[in-house]
Amino acid sequence: MTSTPLRPTRRGLLTAAAAGTGLIAVPGLADRAVAGAPYVQKPLPSAWFYDYGTNAEMRWESVSPREYLTSPERLFVRDHTATPSIDASTYTLRIFGDALATPRASDQAVSLSYADLRSLPVTRLTTVHECTGNGRSFFASQQGTPAPGTQWKLGAVGAVAWEGVRLATVLERVGLDPRAVSVMATGLDADYVSGGVDYGPVRRPFPVSKALDDALLVWGADGRDLLPDHGFPIRLVLPGWVGIASIKWLGSLEVSATRQTSPWNTIWYRMTGGSYPPDSPPLTVNPVRSALELAWGATLARRQVVGLTGRSWSGAGPIDHVDVSTDGGGTWQRARIRRGGHREAWTQWEFDWRAPSRGDHVVMARATDVAGRQQPLVTPYNENGYFFDAVVRHPVTIV
Ligand SMILES: Nc1nc2c(c(=O)[nH]1)N[C@H]1C(S)=C(S)[C@@H](COP(=O)(O)O)O[C@H]1N2
Ligand SMILES: [Mo]
């Protein structure tokens, strides 16, 4: 925790919230947020969210099996500092770099206004949007090897119907040199300061191949303008990739003929520690994960058939099948797919739990995607607690 005394916000004392939710470390709290403004701007009702201060996670028990999409009001928030308020009428996206058809230094950038961007051809795409650290708390609670950072359960994820323009379209119009290899996306939020080091604005480079494939510059979600917390006026979305790749409040794109680096692909968001080699590459495609639409430690009334519902998703494509165990992994049975398949962002499934006995149980869901990737029973440790994709042992009590 920060040593700076935190003032109460409209959601209560952040220190108390952090203590109660098992937050291990909050690096780099923004000064202005500490000075009293909330980190997150949208309401975070406790029925929908676990509130960690700069971050908030969706409660899976608040997810209705009747709703496929995650509405912006319910989507998790992950801010390195605090949500900025940006005026769309003065906003500009600056594009520069040595691999534009006409090379441009930063001070000669092409400037696109919000109106310029919104006049471009519209693309809509539903993706699973997920934080790299989703599930991090299970490194501690399930594997006995705690990793610092927000102690997410499984709610740092949502299925979002984005609206925007293909980045490829924008880059074609600006003019791209065939030698382009990487694009650096930089946010307009405050510099990230942690442990006395100013790492500068949140920024992360990605290969030009992803930029030309399915990357989007997004202004809308769920048929409305983005909420401030989710990147208003414009954010980047890199479908299927780690959440950090989808830079919010996008301020600039630098297109380079050489590989670019930032602390967000050298220090963080790559595997370090544990048995990983020192040169592990930056993380890109999300792994396979599953969640039950149930409270953690839910209490359910005994019935002949207890209906369970849940969802599974993968950064690599659709889910092929899901197996459920209600005896802590002793036996497995196939779940019924309710909605999924190709082009779907995640797969909804259901399972009939027949004649459960009264008492404590462990329910587990294990998905396999069409790429053949199956959730493991144990995730190898890494020191930042990324990509916890092991099958989660969900406690349920039948009364
Ligand atoms: N500019 C900026 N972009 C950012 C972040 C940030 O702090 N600043 N957080 C990243 C991380 S770690 C995640 S998981 C996603 C979260 O997006 P959301 O808050 O809209 O759910 O945004 C990414 N983009
Ligand atoms: Mo994240």
Coordinates of C-alpha atoms and ligand atoms in Angstrom, one line a residue:
M1 CA 0.0 0.0 0.0
T2 CA 1.0 3.6 -0.4
S3 CA 2.2 5.4 2.7
T4 CA 0.2 8.5 1.6
P5 CA -2.9 8.9 3.8
L6 CA -5.9 8.4 1.7
R7 CA -9.0 10.5 2.1
P8 CA -12.4 9.1 2.1
T9 CA -14.1 9.0 -1.3
R10 CA -17.8 8.7 -2.1
R11 CA -17.3 5.0 -2.0
G12 CA -15.7 5.0 1.4
L13 CA -12.2 4.8 2.7
L14 CA -9.9 3.4 0.0
T15 CA -7.6 2.0 2.7
A16 CA -10.5 0.1 4.2
A17 CA -11.7 -1.1 0.9
A18 CA -8.2 -2.3 0.0
A19 CA -7.8 -4.1 3.3
G20 CA -11.2 -5.8 3.0
T21 CA -10.6 -7.1 -0.5
G22 CA -7.2 -8.5 0.0
L23 CA -5.3 -6.0 -2.1
I24 CA -1.6 -6.8 -1.8
A25 CA -0.1 -3.7 -3.4
V26 CA -1.3 -0.6 -5.1
P27 CA 1.8 0.9 -6.9
G28 CA 1.6 4.3 -8.3
L29 CA -1.6 5.9 -7.0
A30 CA -2.0 9.1 -8.9
D31 CA -1.6 12.3 -6.8
R32 CA -4.8 13.9 -7.9
A33 CA -6.7 10.8 -7.0
V34 CA -5.1 10.8 -3.6
A35 CA -6.1 14.4 -3.3
G36 CA -9.8 13.4 -3.3
A37 CA -11.1 12.8 -6.8
P38 CA -12.2 9.2 -7.3
Y39 CA -10.0 6.9 -9.4
V40 CA -12.9 5.4 -11.2
Q41 CA -15.7 7.7 -12.4
K42 CA -18.7 5.4 -12.9
P43 CA -20.7 4.1 -9.9
L44 CA -19.5 0.8 -8.5
P45 CA -22.5 -0.7 -6.7
S46 CA -21.3 -3.4 -4.4
A47 CA -23.9 -5.8 -5.8
W48 CA -22.0 -5.6 -9.2
F49 CA -18.4 -5.0 -8.2
Y50 CA -15.5 -5.7 -5.9
D51 CA -14.0 -2.2 -5.5
Y52 CA -10.2 -2.1 -5.2
G53 CA -9.8 1.7 -5.5
T54 CA -8.1 2.2 -8.9
N55 CA -9.5 -1.1 -10.1
A56 CA -12.9 -2.8 -9.8
E57 CA -14.0 -6.3 -10.8
M58 CA -17.3 -7.6 -11.9
R59 CA -19.0 -10.0 -9.6
W60 CA -19.9 -13.1 -11.4
E61 CA -23.1 -13.7 -9.3
S62 CA -24.4 -10.4 -10.9
V63 CA -24.1 -11.8 -14.4
S64 CA -27.4 -13.0 -15.8
P65 CA -27.5 -16.0 -18.1
R66 CA -30.0 -14.1 -20.2
E67 CA -27.5 -11.4 -21.1
Y68 CA -24.6 -12.3 -23.4
L69 CA -22.9 -9.0 -23.4
T70 CA -21.3 -7.1 -20.5
S71 CA -22.8 -3.6 -20.4
P72 CA -20.3 -0.7 -19.9
E73 CA -21.9 0.0 -16.4
R74 CA -20.9 -3.5 -15.3
L75 CA -17.5 -3.9 -17.0
F76 CA -14.4 -4.2 -14.8
V77 CA -12.1 -1.2 -14.7
R78 CA -8.3 -1.3 -14.6
D79 CA -6.6 2.1 -14.3
H80 CA -2.8 2.4 -13.6
T81 CA -3.5 5.9 -12.2
A82 CA -7.0 7.4 -12.5
T83 CA -9.6 7.9 -15.1
P84 CA -9.0 11.3 -16.8
S85 CA -11.8 13.6 -18.1
I86 CA -11.1 14.3 -21.7
D87 CA -13.0 16.8 -23.9
A88 CA -13.9 15.2 -27.2
S89 CA -14.1 18.6 -28.9
T90 CA -10.4 19.3 -28.3
Y91 CA -9.2 15.7 -28.4
T92 CA -6.7 14.8 -31.1
L93 CA -5.0 11.5 -32.0
R94 CA -1.4 12.1 -33.1
I95 CA 0.2 9.7 -35.6
F96 CA 3.9 9.9 -36.4
G97 CA 7.0 7.8 -36.8
D98 CA 9.8 6.9 -39.2
A99 CA 7.7 4.2 -40.9
L100 CA 4.9 6.4 -42.3
A101 CA 5.1 6.8 -46.0
T102 CA 6.2 10.3 -45.2
P103 CA 8.3 9.9 -42.1
R104 CA 7.2 12.3 -39.4
A105 CA 8.8 13.4 -36.1
S106 CA 6.6 13.7 -33.1
D107 CA 6.2 17.4 -33.5
Q108 CA 5.1 16.9 -37.2
A109 CA 2.5 14.3 -36.3
V110 CA -0.7 13.9 -38.3
S111 CA -3.5 15.1 -36.0
L112 CA -6.9 13.4 -36.3
S113 CA -9.9 15.0 -34.4
Y114 CA -12.7 13.0 -32.8
A115 CA -14.9 14.1 -35.6
D116 CA -12.3 13.0 -38.2
L117 CA -12.2 9.5 -36.7
R118 CA -15.9 9.2 -36.4
S119 CA -16.4 10.0 -40.0
L120 CA -14.4 6.9 -41.1
P121 CA -16.1 3.6 -42.1
V122 CA -17.7 2.0 -39.0
T123 CA -16.7 -1.5 -37.8
R124 CA -18.5 -3.4 -35.1
L125 CA -16.9 -6.3 -33.3
T126 CA -17.7 -8.2 -30.0
T127 CA -14.6 -9.4 -28.1
V128 CA -13.8 -10.7 -24.8
H129 CA -11.9 -7.9 -23.0
E130 CA -9.8 -9.2 -20.1
C131 CA -7.0 -8.2 -17.8
T132 CA -3.8 -10.2 -17.9
G133 CA -4.0 -10.5 -14.1
N134 CA -7.5 -11.9 -14.1
G135 CA -7.6 -14.8 -11.6
R136 CA -4.4 -13.6 -9.9
S137 CA -5.7 -14.3 -6.3
F138 CA -5.8 -18.0 -7.1
F139 CA -2.0 -18.1 -7.2
A140 CA -2.3 -17.5 -3.5
S141 CA -5.5 -19.2 -2.5
Q142 CA -5.3 -22.3 -4.7
Q143 CA -1.6 -22.8 -5.3
G144 CA 0.0 -21.2 -2.2
T145 CA 2.3 -18.9 -4.2
P146 CA 0.9 -15.4 -3.8
A147 CA 1.7 -12.8 -6.5
P148 CA 1.5 -9.1 -5.8
G149 CA -1.0 -6.8 -7.6
T150 CA -4.8 -6.6 -7.6
Q151 CA -6.2 -9.8 -6.2
W152 CA -8.7 -10.4 -8.9
K153 CA -11.0 -13.4 -8.7
L154 CA -12.4 -14.1 -12.2
G155 CA -14.3 -10.8 -12.8
A156 CA -11.6 -8.8 -14.7
V157 CA -13.3 -9.8 -17.9
G158 CA -16.3 -9.0 -20.1
A159 CA -17.8 -9.4 -23.6
V160 CA -18.0 -6.0 -25.2
A161 CA -19.7 -5.0 -28.5
W162 CA -17.3 -2.3 -29.7
E163 CA -17.8 0.2 -32.4
G164 CA -15.0 2.0 -34.2
V165 CA -12.8 2.0 -37.2
R166 CA -10.2 -0.5 -38.3
L167 CA -6.7 0.7 -37.4
A168 CA -5.7 -0.6 -40.9
T169 CA -8.1 1.9 -42.5
V170 CA -6.6 4.8 -40.5
L171 CA -3.0 3.7 -41.3
E172 CA -3.8 3.2 -45.0
R173 CA -5.2 6.8 -45.2
V174 CA -2.2 8.3 -43.3
G175 CA 0.2 6.2 -45.5
L176 CA 2.3 3.4 -44.3
D177 CA 5.9 2.5 -45.3
P178 CA 6.3 -1.2 -46.0
R179 CA 9.2 -1.3 -43.6
A180 CA 6.9 -0.6 -40.7
V181 CA 7.2 -3.3 -37.9
S182 CA 5.8 -1.8 -34.8
V183 CA 3.2 0.6 -33.5
M184 CA 3.5 2.3 -30.0
A185 CA 0.2 3.3 -28.5
T186 CA 0.3 5.9 -25.7
G187 CA -2.5 6.9 -23.4
L188 CA -3.4 10.5 -22.2
D189 CA -3.7 9.5 -18.6
A190 CA -1.2 10.6 -15.9
D191 CA 2.3 9.2 -15.8
Y192 CA 2.6 6.0 -13.9
V193 CA 4.7 6.4 -10.8
S194 CA 5.7 3.4 -8.7
G195 CA 8.3 3.0 -6.0
G196 CA 9.5 6.6 -6.7
V197 CA 10.1 5.9 -10.4
D198 CA 8.2 7.8 -13.1
Y199 CA 7.6 5.4 -15.9
G200 CA 5.9 8.0 -18.1
P201 CA 2.5 7.6 -19.6
V202 CA 0.9 4.1 -20.0
R203 CA 2.1 2.9 -23.4
R204 CA 2.8 -0.4 -25.2
P205 CA 4.0 -1.3 -28.6
F206 CA 2.5 -4.0 -30.8
P207 CA 3.4 -5.5 -34.2
V208 CA 2.2 -3.8 -37.3
S209 CA 0.8 -7.2 -38.4
K210 CA -1.8 -7.0 -35.6
A211 CA -2.5 -3.3 -36.5
L212 CA -3.3 -4.3 -40.0
D213 CA -5.2 -7.5 -39.0
D214 CA -8.0 -6.7 -36.5
A215 CA -7.0 -3.8 -34.3
L216 CA -9.7 -1.2 -33.9
L217 CA -9.8 2.5 -32.8
V218 CA -13.0 2.4 -30.8
W219 CA -15.4 5.2 -29.8
G220 CA -18.4 3.1 -28.7
A221 CA -19.5 0.1 -26.7
D222 CA -23.0 -1.4 -26.4
G223 CA -24.3 1.2 -28.9
R224 CA -23.2 4.2 -26.9
D225 CA -20.2 6.4 -26.6
L226 CA -17.4 4.9 -24.4
L227 CA -17.6 5.7 -20.7
P228 CA -14.7 7.8 -19.4
D229 CA -13.5 4.8 -17.4
H230 CA -13.2 2.7 -20.5
G231 CA -11.3 5.1 -22.7
F232 CA -13.5 8.0 -23.8
P233 CA -13.2 9.5 -26.3
I234 CA -11.0 6.9 -28.2
R235 CA -9.3 3.7 -27.2
L236 CA -7.4 1.0 -29.0
V237 CA -8.8 -2.6 -29.0
L238 CA -6.5 -5.5 -29.9
P239 CA -9.0 -8.4 -30.1
G240 CA -8.0 -11.6 -28.1
W241 CA -4.9 -9.9 -26.7
V242 CA -4.0 -9.1 -23.1
G243 CA -6.1 -6.1 -21.7
I244 CA -3.0 -3.9 -21.5
A245 CA -2.7 -3.9 -25.3
S246 CA -6.0 -2.0 -25.6
I247 CA -4.7 1.4 -24.6
K248 CA -7.4 3.7 -23.3
W249 CA -7.6 7.5 -23.9
L250 CA -5.4 7.0 -26.9
G251 CA -3.2 10.0 -27.5
S252 CA -0.7 8.9 -30.1
L253 CA 0.5 6.1 -32.3
E254 CA 4.1 5.9 -33.3
V255 CA 4.8 3.7 -36.4
S256 CA 8.3 2.5 -36.4
A257 CA 10.6 0.6 -38.7
T258 CA 12.3 -0.9 -35.7
R259 CA 11.0 -2.9 -32.7
Q260 CA 9.9 -0.5 -29.9
T261 CA 9.9 -1.1 -26.2
S262 CA 8.2 0.3 -23.1
P263 CA 8.1 -0.8 -19.5
W264 CA 4.8 -2.4 -20.4
N265 CA 6.4 -5.0 -22.6
T266 CA 9.8 -5.2 -21.0
I267 CA 9.2 -5.0 -17.2
W268 CA 5.5 -5.9 -17.0
Y269 CA 3.2 -8.1 -19.1
R270 CA 5.7 -10.7 -19.9
M271 CA 6.5 -13.8 -17.8
T272 CA 9.2 -13.4 -15.2
G273 CA 10.3 -15.3 -12.2
G274 CA 9.3 -18.9 -11.4
S275 CA 10.7 -21.3 -14.1
Y276 CA 10.4 -18.7 -16.9
P277 CA 13.6 -17.9 -18.9
P278 CA 14.8 -14.3 -18.5
D279 CA 14.0 -13.4 -22.1
S280 CA 10.3 -14.5 -22.2
P281 CA 8.5 -12.5 -24.9
P282 CA 5.8 -9.9 -24.2
L283 CA 2.4 -11.5 -23.6
T284 CA -0.1 -11.3 -26.4
V285 CA -2.9 -13.8 -26.9
N286 CA -5.1 -14.5 -23.8
P287 CA -5.3 -18.1 -22.4
V288 CA -8.5 -20.2 -21.9
R289 CA -10.5 -19.5 -18.7
S290 CA -13.9 -20.3 -17.3
A291 CA -16.2 -18.9 -14.6
L292 CA -19.4 -20.0 -12.9
E293 CA -22.2 -17.4 -12.7
L294 CA -22.2 -17.8 -8.9
A295 CA -20.9 -15.9 -5.9
W296 CA -17.6 -17.1 -4.4
G297 CA -18.7 -19.5 -1.7
A298 CA -22.3 -19.5 -2.9
T299 CA -25.0 -21.2 -0.8
L300 CA -27.6 -23.0 -2.8
A301 CA -30.8 -24.7 -1.8
R302 CA -30.8 -28.5 -2.2
R303 CA -32.9 -29.7 -5.2
Q304 CA -33.1 -32.8 -7.3
V305 CA -31.3 -30.9 -10.0
V306 CA -29.3 -27.8 -9.2
G307 CA -28.8 -25.8 -12.5
L308 CA -25.3 -24.3 -12.9
T309 CA -24.5 -21.8 -15.5
G310 CA -21.2 -20.3 -16.6
R311 CA -19.0 -19.0 -19.4
S312 CA -15.7 -20.0 -21.0
W313 CA -13.5 -18.0 -23.3
S314 CA -10.1 -18.0 -25.0
G315 CA -8.0 -15.3 -26.7
A316 CA -7.3 -17.8 -29.6
G317 CA -10.8 -18.3 -30.8
P318 CA -14.1 -20.1 -29.9
I319 CA -14.5 -22.7 -27.1
D320 CA -14.9 -26.3 -28.3
H321 CA -16.2 -27.9 -25.1
V322 CA -16.5 -27.5 -21.4
D323 CA -16.3 -30.2 -18.7
V324 CA -17.6 -29.7 -15.2
S325 CA -16.7 -31.6 -12.0
T326 CA -18.8 -31.3 -8.8
D327 CA -16.6 -33.6 -6.8
G328 CA -13.4 -31.5 -6.7
G329 CA -12.0 -33.0 -9.9
G330 CA -12.7 -36.7 -9.3
T331 CA -15.1 -37.1 -12.2
W332 CA -16.0 -34.8 -15.2
Q333 CA -19.1 -34.4 -17.3
R334 CA -19.7 -32.4 -20.4
A335 CA -21.6 -29.1 -20.0
R336 CA -24.3 -28.2 -22.5
I337 CA -23.4 -25.2 -24.7
R338 CA -26.1 -22.5 -24.7
R339 CA -24.5 -20.0 -26.9
G340 CA -21.1 -20.1 -28.5
G341 CA -19.3 -21.2 -31.6
H342 CA -17.6 -19.3 -34.2
R343 CA -17.5 -15.5 -34.1
E344 CA -18.8 -15.5 -30.5
A345 CA -16.7 -13.8 -28.0
W346 CA -17.4 -16.3 -25.2
T347 CA -19.4 -19.4 -24.7
Q348 CA -22.3 -19.7 -22.3
W349 CA -22.9 -23.2 -20.9
E350 CA -25.1 -24.9 -18.4
F351 CA -24.8 -28.0 -16.3
D352 CA -27.4 -30.1 -14.3
W353 CA -26.0 -31.0 -10.9
R354 CA -28.0 -34.0 -10.0
A355 CA -28.9 -34.8 -6.4
P356 CA -26.2 -32.9 -4.6
S357 CA -25.8 -33.8 -0.9
R358 CA -26.0 -31.1 1.8
G359 CA -22.7 -29.7 2.8
D360 CA -19.6 -28.1 1.2
H361 CA -18.6 -28.9 -2.3
V362 CA -16.0 -27.8 -4.9
V363 CA -17.3 -27.1 -8.4
M364 CA -14.8 -26.9 -11.3
A365 CA -15.2 -26.0 -15.0
R366 CA -12.6 -26.8 -17.5
A367 CA -12.7 -25.5 -21.1
T368 CA -10.9 -26.5 -24.3
D369 CA -10.8 -24.1 -27.2
V370 CA -10.9 -24.9 -30.9
A371 CA -7.1 -24.4 -31.0
G372 CA -6.9 -27.5 -28.7
R373 CA -5.7 -25.5 -25.7
Q374 CA -7.2 -26.9 -22.5
Q375 CA -7.2 -25.3 -19.1
P376 CA -4.5 -26.9 -16.9
L377 CA -5.0 -28.0 -13.3
V378 CA -2.1 -25.9 -12.2
T379 CA -0.7 -22.7 -13.7
P380 CA 3.1 -22.4 -13.5
Y381 CA 4.0 -19.5 -11.2
N382 CA 5.2 -16.2 -12.5
E383 CA 6.1 -13.3 -10.2
N384 CA 3.4 -10.9 -11.4
G385 CA 0.6 -13.4 -11.3
Y386 CA -0.3 -13.2 -15.0
F387 CA -2.4 -15.7 -17.0
F388 CA -3.9 -17.7 -14.1
D389 CA -5.7 -20.2 -16.4
A390 CA -5.9 -23.2 -14.2
V391 CA -9.3 -24.7 -13.4
V392 CA -10.6 -22.8 -10.5
R393 CA -11.9 -24.7 -7.5
H394 CA -15.1 -22.9 -6.7
P395 CA -16.5 -23.5 -3.2
V396 CA -20.3 -24.1 -3.0
T397 CA -22.4 -25.0 0.0
I398 CA -25.7 -26.9 -0.5
V399 CA -28.2 -26.4 2.3
Ligands
LIG1 N1 -4.1 4.5 -21.1 C1 -4.3 3.4 -20.4 N2 -4.7 2.3 -21.0 C2 -5.0 1.2 -20.4 C3 -4.8 1.1 -19.0 C4 -4.3 2.2 -18.3 O1 -4.2 2.2 -17.1 N3 -4.1 3.4 -19.0 N4 -4.9 -0.1 -18.4 C5 -4.8 -1.3 -19.3 C6 -5.2 -2.6 -18.6 S1 -4.0 -3.3 -17.6 C7 -6.4 -3.2 -18.9 S2 -6.7 -4.7 -18.3 C8 -7.4 -2.5 -19.7 C9 -8.7 -2.3 -18.9 O2 -9.7 -1.7 -19.6 P1 -11.0 -1.3 -19.0 O3 -10.7 -0.5 -17.7 O4 -11.8 -0.5 -20.0 O5 -11.8 -2.5 -18.6 O6 -7.0 -1.3 -20.2 C10 -5.7 -1.2 -20.5 N5 -5.4 0.1 -21.1
MO2 MO -4.8 -5.4 -17.2

